[in-house]
Tab-separated table of C-alpha atoms and ligand atoms in Angstrom:
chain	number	residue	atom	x	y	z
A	153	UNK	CA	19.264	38.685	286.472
A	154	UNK	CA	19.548	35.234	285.753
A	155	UNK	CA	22.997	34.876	283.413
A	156	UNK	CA	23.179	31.349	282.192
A	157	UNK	CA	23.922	31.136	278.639
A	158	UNK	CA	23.975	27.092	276.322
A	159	UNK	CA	26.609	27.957	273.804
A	160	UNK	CA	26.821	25.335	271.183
A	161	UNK	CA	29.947	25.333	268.612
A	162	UNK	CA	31.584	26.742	272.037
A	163	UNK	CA	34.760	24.863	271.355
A	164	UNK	CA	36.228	26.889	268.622
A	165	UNK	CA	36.532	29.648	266.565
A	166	UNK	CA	33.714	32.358	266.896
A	167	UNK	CA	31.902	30.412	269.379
A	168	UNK	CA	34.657	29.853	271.393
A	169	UNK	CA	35.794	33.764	271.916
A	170	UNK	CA	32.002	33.969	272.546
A	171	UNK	CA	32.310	31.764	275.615
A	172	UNK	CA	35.445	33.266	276.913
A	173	UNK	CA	33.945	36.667	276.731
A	174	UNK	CA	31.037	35.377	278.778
A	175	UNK	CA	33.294	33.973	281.338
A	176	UNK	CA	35.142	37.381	281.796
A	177	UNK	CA	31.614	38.901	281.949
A	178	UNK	CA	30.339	37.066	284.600
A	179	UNK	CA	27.697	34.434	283.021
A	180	UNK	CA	27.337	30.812	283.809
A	181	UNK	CA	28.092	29.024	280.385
A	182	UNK	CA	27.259	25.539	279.074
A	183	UNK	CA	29.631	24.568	275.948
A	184	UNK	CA	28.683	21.828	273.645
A	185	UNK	CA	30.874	20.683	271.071
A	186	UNK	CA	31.378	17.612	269.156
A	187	UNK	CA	35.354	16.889	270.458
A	188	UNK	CA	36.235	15.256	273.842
A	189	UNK	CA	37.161	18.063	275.618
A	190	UNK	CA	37.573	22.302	275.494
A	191	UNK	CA	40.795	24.004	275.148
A	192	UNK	CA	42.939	23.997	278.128
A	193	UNK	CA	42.947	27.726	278.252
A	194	UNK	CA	39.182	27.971	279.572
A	195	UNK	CA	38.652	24.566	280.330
A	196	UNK	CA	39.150	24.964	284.543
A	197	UNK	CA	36.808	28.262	284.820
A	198	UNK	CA	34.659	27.073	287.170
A	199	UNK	CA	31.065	29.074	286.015
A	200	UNK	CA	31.843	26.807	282.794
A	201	UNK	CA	30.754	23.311	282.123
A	202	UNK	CA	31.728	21.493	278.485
A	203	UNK	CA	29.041	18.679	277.508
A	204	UNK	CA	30.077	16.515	274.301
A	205	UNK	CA	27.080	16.478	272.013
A	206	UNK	CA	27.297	15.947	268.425
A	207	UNK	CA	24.806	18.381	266.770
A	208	UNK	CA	24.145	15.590	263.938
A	209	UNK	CA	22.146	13.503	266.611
A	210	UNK	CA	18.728	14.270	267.826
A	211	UNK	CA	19.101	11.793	270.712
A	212	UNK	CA	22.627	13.110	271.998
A	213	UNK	CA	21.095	17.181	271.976
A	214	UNK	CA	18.405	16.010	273.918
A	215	UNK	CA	20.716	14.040	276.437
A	216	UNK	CA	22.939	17.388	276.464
A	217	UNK	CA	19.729	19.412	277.461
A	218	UNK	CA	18.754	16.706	280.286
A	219	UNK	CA	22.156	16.936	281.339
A	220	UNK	CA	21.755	20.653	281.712
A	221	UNK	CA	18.101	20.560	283.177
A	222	UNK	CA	19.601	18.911	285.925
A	223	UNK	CA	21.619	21.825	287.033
A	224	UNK	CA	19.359	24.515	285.812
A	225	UNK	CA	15.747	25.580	285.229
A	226	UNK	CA	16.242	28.852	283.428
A	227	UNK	CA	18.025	30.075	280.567
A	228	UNK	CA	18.822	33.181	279.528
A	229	UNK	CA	20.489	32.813	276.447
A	230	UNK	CA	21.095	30.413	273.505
A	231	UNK	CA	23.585	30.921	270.770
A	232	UNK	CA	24.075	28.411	268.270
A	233	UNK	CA	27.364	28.665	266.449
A	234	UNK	CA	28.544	25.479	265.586
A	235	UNK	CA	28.619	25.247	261.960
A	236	UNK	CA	30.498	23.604	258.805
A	237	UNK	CA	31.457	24.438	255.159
A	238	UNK	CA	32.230	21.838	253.151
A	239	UNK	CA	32.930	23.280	249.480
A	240	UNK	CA	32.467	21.813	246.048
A	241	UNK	CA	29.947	22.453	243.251
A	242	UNK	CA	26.082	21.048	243.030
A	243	UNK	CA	26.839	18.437	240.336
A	244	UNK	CA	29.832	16.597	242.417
A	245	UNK	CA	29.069	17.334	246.181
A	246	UNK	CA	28.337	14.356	247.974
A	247	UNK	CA	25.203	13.171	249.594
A	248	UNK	CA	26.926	12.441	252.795
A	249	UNK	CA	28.655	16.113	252.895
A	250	UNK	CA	25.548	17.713	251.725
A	251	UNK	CA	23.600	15.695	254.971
A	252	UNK	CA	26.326	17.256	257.431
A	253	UNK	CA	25.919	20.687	256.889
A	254	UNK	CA	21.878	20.249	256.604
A	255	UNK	CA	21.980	18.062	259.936
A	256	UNK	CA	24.611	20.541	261.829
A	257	UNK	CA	24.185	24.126	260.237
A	258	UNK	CA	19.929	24.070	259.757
A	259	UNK	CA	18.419	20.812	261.812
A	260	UNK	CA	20.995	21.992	264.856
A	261	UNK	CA	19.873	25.098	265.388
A	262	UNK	CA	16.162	23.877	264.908
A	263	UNK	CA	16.532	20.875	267.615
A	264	UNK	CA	18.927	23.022	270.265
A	265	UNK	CA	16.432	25.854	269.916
A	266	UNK	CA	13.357	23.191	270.633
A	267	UNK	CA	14.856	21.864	273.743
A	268	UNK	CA	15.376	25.193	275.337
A	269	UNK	CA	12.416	26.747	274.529
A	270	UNK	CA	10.859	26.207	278.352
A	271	UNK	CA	14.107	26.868	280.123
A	272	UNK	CA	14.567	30.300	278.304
A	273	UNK	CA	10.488	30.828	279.213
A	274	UNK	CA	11.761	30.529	282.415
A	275	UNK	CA	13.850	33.927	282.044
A	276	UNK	CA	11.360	35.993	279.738
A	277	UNK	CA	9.448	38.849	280.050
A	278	UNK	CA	7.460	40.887	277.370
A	279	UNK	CA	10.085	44.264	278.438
A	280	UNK	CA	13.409	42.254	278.778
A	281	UNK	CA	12.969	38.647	276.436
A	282	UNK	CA	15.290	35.920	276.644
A	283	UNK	CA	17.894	36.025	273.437
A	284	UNK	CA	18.089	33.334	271.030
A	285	UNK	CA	21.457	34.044	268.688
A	286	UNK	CA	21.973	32.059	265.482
A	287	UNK	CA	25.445	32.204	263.768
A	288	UNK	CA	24.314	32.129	260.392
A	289	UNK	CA	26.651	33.572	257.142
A	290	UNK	CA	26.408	36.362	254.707
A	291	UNK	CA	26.988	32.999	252.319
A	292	UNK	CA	22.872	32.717	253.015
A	293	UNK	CA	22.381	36.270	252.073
A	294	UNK	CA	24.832	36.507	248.884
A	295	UNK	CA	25.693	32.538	248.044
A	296	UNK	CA	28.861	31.416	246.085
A	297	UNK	CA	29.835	29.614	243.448
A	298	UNK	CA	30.625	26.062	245.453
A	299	UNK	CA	29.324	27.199	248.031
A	300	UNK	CA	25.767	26.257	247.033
A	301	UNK	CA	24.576	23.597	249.860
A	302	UNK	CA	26.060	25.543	252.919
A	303	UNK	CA	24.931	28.657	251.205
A	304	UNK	CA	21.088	27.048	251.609
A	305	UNK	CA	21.770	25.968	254.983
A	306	UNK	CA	22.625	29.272	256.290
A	307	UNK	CA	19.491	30.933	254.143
A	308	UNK	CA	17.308	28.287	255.866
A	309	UNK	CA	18.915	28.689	258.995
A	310	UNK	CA	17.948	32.648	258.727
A	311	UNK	CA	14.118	32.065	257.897
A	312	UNK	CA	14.102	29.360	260.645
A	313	UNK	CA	15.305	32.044	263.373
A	314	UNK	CA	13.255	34.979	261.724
A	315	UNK	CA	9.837	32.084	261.928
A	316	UNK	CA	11.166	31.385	265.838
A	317	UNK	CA	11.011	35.218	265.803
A	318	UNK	CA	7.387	35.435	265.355
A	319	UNK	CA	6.703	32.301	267.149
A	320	UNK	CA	8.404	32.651	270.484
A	321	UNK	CA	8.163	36.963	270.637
A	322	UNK	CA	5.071	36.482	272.483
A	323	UNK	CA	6.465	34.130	275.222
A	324	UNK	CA	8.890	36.747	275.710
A	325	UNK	CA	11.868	35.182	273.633
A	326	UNK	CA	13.466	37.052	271.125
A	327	UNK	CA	15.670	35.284	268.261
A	328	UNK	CA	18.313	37.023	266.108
A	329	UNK	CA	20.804	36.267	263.178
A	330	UNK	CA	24.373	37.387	263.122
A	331	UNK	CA	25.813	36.954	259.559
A	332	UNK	CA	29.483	37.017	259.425
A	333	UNK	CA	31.255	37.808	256.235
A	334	UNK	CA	34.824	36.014	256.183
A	335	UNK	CA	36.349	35.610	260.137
A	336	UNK	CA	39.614	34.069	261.030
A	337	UNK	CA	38.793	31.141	262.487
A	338	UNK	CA	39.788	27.963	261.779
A	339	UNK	CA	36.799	27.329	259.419
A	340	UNK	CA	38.009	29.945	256.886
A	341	UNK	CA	41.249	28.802	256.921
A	342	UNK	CA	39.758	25.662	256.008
A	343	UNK	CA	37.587	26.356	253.248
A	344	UNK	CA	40.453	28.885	251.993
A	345	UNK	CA	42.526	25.512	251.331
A	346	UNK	CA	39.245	23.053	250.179
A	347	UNK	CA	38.455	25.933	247.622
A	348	UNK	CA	41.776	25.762	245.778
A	349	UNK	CA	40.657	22.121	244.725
A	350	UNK	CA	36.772	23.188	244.583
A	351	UNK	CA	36.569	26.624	243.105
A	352	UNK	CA	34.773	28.311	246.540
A	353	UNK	CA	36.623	31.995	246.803
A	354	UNK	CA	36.246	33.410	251.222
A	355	UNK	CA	35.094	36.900	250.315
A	356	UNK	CA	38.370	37.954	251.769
A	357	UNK	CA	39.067	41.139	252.783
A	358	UNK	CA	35.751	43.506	253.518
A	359	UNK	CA	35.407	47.324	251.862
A	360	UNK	CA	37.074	48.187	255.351
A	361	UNK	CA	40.001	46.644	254.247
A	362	UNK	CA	40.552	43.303	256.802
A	363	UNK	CA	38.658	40.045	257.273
A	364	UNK	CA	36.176	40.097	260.375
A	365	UNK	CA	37.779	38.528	264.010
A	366	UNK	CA	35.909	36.451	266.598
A	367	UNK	CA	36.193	39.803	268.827
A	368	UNK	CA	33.941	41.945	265.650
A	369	UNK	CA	30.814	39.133	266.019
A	370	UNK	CA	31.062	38.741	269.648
A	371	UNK	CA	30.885	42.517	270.035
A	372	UNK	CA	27.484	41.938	268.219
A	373	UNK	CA	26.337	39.127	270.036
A	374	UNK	CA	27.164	40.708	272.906
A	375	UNK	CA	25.021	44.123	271.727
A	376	UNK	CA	21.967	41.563	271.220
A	377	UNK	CA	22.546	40.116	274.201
A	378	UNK	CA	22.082	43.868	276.128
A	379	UNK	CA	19.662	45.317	277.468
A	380	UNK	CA	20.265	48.229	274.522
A	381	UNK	CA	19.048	45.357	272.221
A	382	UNK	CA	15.606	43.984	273.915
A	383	UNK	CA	13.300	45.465	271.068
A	384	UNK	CA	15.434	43.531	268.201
A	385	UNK	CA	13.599	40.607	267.108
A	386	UNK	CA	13.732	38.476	263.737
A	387	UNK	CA	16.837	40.492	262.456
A	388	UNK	CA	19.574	38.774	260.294
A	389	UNK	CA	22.369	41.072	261.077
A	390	UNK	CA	25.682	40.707	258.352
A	391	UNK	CA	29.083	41.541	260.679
A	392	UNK	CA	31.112	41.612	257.382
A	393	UNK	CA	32.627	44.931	257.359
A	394	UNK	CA	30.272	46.065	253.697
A	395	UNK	CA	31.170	43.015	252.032
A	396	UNK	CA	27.875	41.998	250.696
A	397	UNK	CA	26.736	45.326	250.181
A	398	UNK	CA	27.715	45.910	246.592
A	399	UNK	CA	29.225	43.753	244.086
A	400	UNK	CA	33.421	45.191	244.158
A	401	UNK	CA	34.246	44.972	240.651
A	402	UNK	CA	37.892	47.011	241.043
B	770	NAP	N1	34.682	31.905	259.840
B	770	NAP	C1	33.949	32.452	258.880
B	770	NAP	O1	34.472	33.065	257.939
B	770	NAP	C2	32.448	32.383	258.934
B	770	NAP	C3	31.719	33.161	258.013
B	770	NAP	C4	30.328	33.100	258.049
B	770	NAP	C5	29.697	32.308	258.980
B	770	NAP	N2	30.421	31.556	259.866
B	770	NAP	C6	29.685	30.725	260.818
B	770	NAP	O2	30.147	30.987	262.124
B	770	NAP	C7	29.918	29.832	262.948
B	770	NAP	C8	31.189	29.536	263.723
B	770	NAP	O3	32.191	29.155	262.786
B	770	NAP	P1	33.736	29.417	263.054
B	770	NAP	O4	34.231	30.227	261.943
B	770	NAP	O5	33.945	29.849	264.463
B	770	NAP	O6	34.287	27.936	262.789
B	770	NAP	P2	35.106	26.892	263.683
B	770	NAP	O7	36.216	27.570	264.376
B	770	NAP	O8	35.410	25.771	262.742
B	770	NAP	O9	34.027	26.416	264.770
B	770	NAP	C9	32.959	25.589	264.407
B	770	NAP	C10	32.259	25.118	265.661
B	770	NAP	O10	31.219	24.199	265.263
B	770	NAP	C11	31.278	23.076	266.123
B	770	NAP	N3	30.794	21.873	265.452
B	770	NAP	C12	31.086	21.429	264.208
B	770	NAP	N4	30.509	20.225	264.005
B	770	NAP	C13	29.831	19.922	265.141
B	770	NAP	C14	29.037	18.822	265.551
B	770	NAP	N5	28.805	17.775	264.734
B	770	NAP	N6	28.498	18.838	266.783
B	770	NAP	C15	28.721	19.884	267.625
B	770	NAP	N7	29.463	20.955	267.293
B	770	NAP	C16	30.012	20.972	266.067
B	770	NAP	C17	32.769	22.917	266.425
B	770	NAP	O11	32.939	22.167	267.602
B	770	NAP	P3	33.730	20.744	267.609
B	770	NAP	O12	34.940	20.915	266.744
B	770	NAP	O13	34.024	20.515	269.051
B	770	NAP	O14	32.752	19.773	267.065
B	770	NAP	C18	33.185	24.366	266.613
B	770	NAP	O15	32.951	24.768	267.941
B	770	NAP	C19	29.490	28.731	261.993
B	770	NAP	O16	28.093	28.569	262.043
B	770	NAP	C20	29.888	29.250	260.627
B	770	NAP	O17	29.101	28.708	259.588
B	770	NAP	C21	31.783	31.583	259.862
């Protein structure tokens, strides 16, 4: 089976674990990622090329894809995890902040997806589909107080994948959600610190009594990735240990 895999948001965080995984597991991985280069640790694997592509541009995706469609015709996997959170509430946001997270967290996913589309047609079949993975947020499914423009990314992200869904399913691709709750990655510990000025609260600890890892949603991506997982299509799939699942008043 053909194991080539475009992660993009490969350079960090979720994404990054994602692509290391992969690695150990055998596939042949394209990173993108918006800084210069990858982290030394996986940087000299040799099934593993890094492209620099800032999500925000249309023309540098498409130049990341030609780069790619040079080496390779077929894909068999695209996850999408790059992502931001900026905080702050709808009446001071800024334009500009509110125009990154649309351009990286909804319009990324939409123009990565678009240029793959024939090299992952190149891998289906109706009994085993190529996998399209979206990172998206349980802040889509159960938004937060400043957290109201990446909170309508990540919902728009979701309908976009479960649309591609229903689109793509009969050329053999299948497209998924994974919705993390709060994860250790540098992001939360980023918006932890913004949302002391802001007012945005992580959901913190989960009903199961931790925040989430990069190892708990790459276990899921991985699970959609399987063969276990070829009759999931259109799912958006929360990885935040019960979080969202009631309102925790104790
Ligand atoms: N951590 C959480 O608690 C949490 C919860 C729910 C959902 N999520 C989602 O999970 C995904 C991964 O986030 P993370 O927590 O792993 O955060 P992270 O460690 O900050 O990683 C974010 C990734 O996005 C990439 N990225 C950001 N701007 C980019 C741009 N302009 N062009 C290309 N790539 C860009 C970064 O790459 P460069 O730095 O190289 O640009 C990095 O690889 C995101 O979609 C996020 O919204 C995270």
């Amino acid at each position: 089976m053909d194991k080539t895999v475009v992660v993009v948001g490969g350079t960090s965080g979720i994404g990054l674990r994602a692509v290391e995984r992969l690695l150990e597991q055998g596939w042949t991985v394209w990173a993108l990622g918006s800084r210069e280069r990858l982290s030394a640790v996986v940087a000299d694997e040799e099934r593993l090329t890094y492209v620099q592509c800032d999500v925000r541009s249309a023309d540098a995706i498409r130049e990341a894809f030609d780069r790619i469609r040079q080496s390779c015709s077929s894909l068999r996997a695209l996850i999408y995890s790059a992502g931001v959170n900026i905080t702050g509430e709808l009446g001071t946001i800024s334009l500009e902040d509110a125009d990154v997270m649309f351009d990286i967290n909804l319009k990324g996913p939409w123009l990565t997806l678009r240029e793959a589309i024939p090299m992952l047609r190149e891998s289906a079949a109706p009994d085993d589909p190529a996998r399209v993975i979206v990172i998206g947020s349980i802040g889509g499914i159960r938004p937060k107080v400043s957290g109201g423009i990446y909170g309508a990314t990540k919902a728009a992200a979701h309908v976009l994948a479960q649309v591609a869904a229903a689109e793509l399913g009969p050329q053999g691709i299948a497209v998924n959600v994974v919705a993390p709750g709060s994860t250790d990655t540098p992001m939360i510990a980023a918006a932890t610190k913004a949302g002391a000025e802001s007012g945005y609260r992580a959901s913190g600890t989960s009903p199961l009594g931790r925040i989430g890892s990069p190892d708990d949603v790459a276990d899921v991506i991985f699970f959609l990735l399987s063969d276990a997982a070829k009759y999931v299509n259109g799912v958006v799939l929360p990885v935040d240990g019960g979080t969202r699942a009631a309102y925790n008043n104790r």
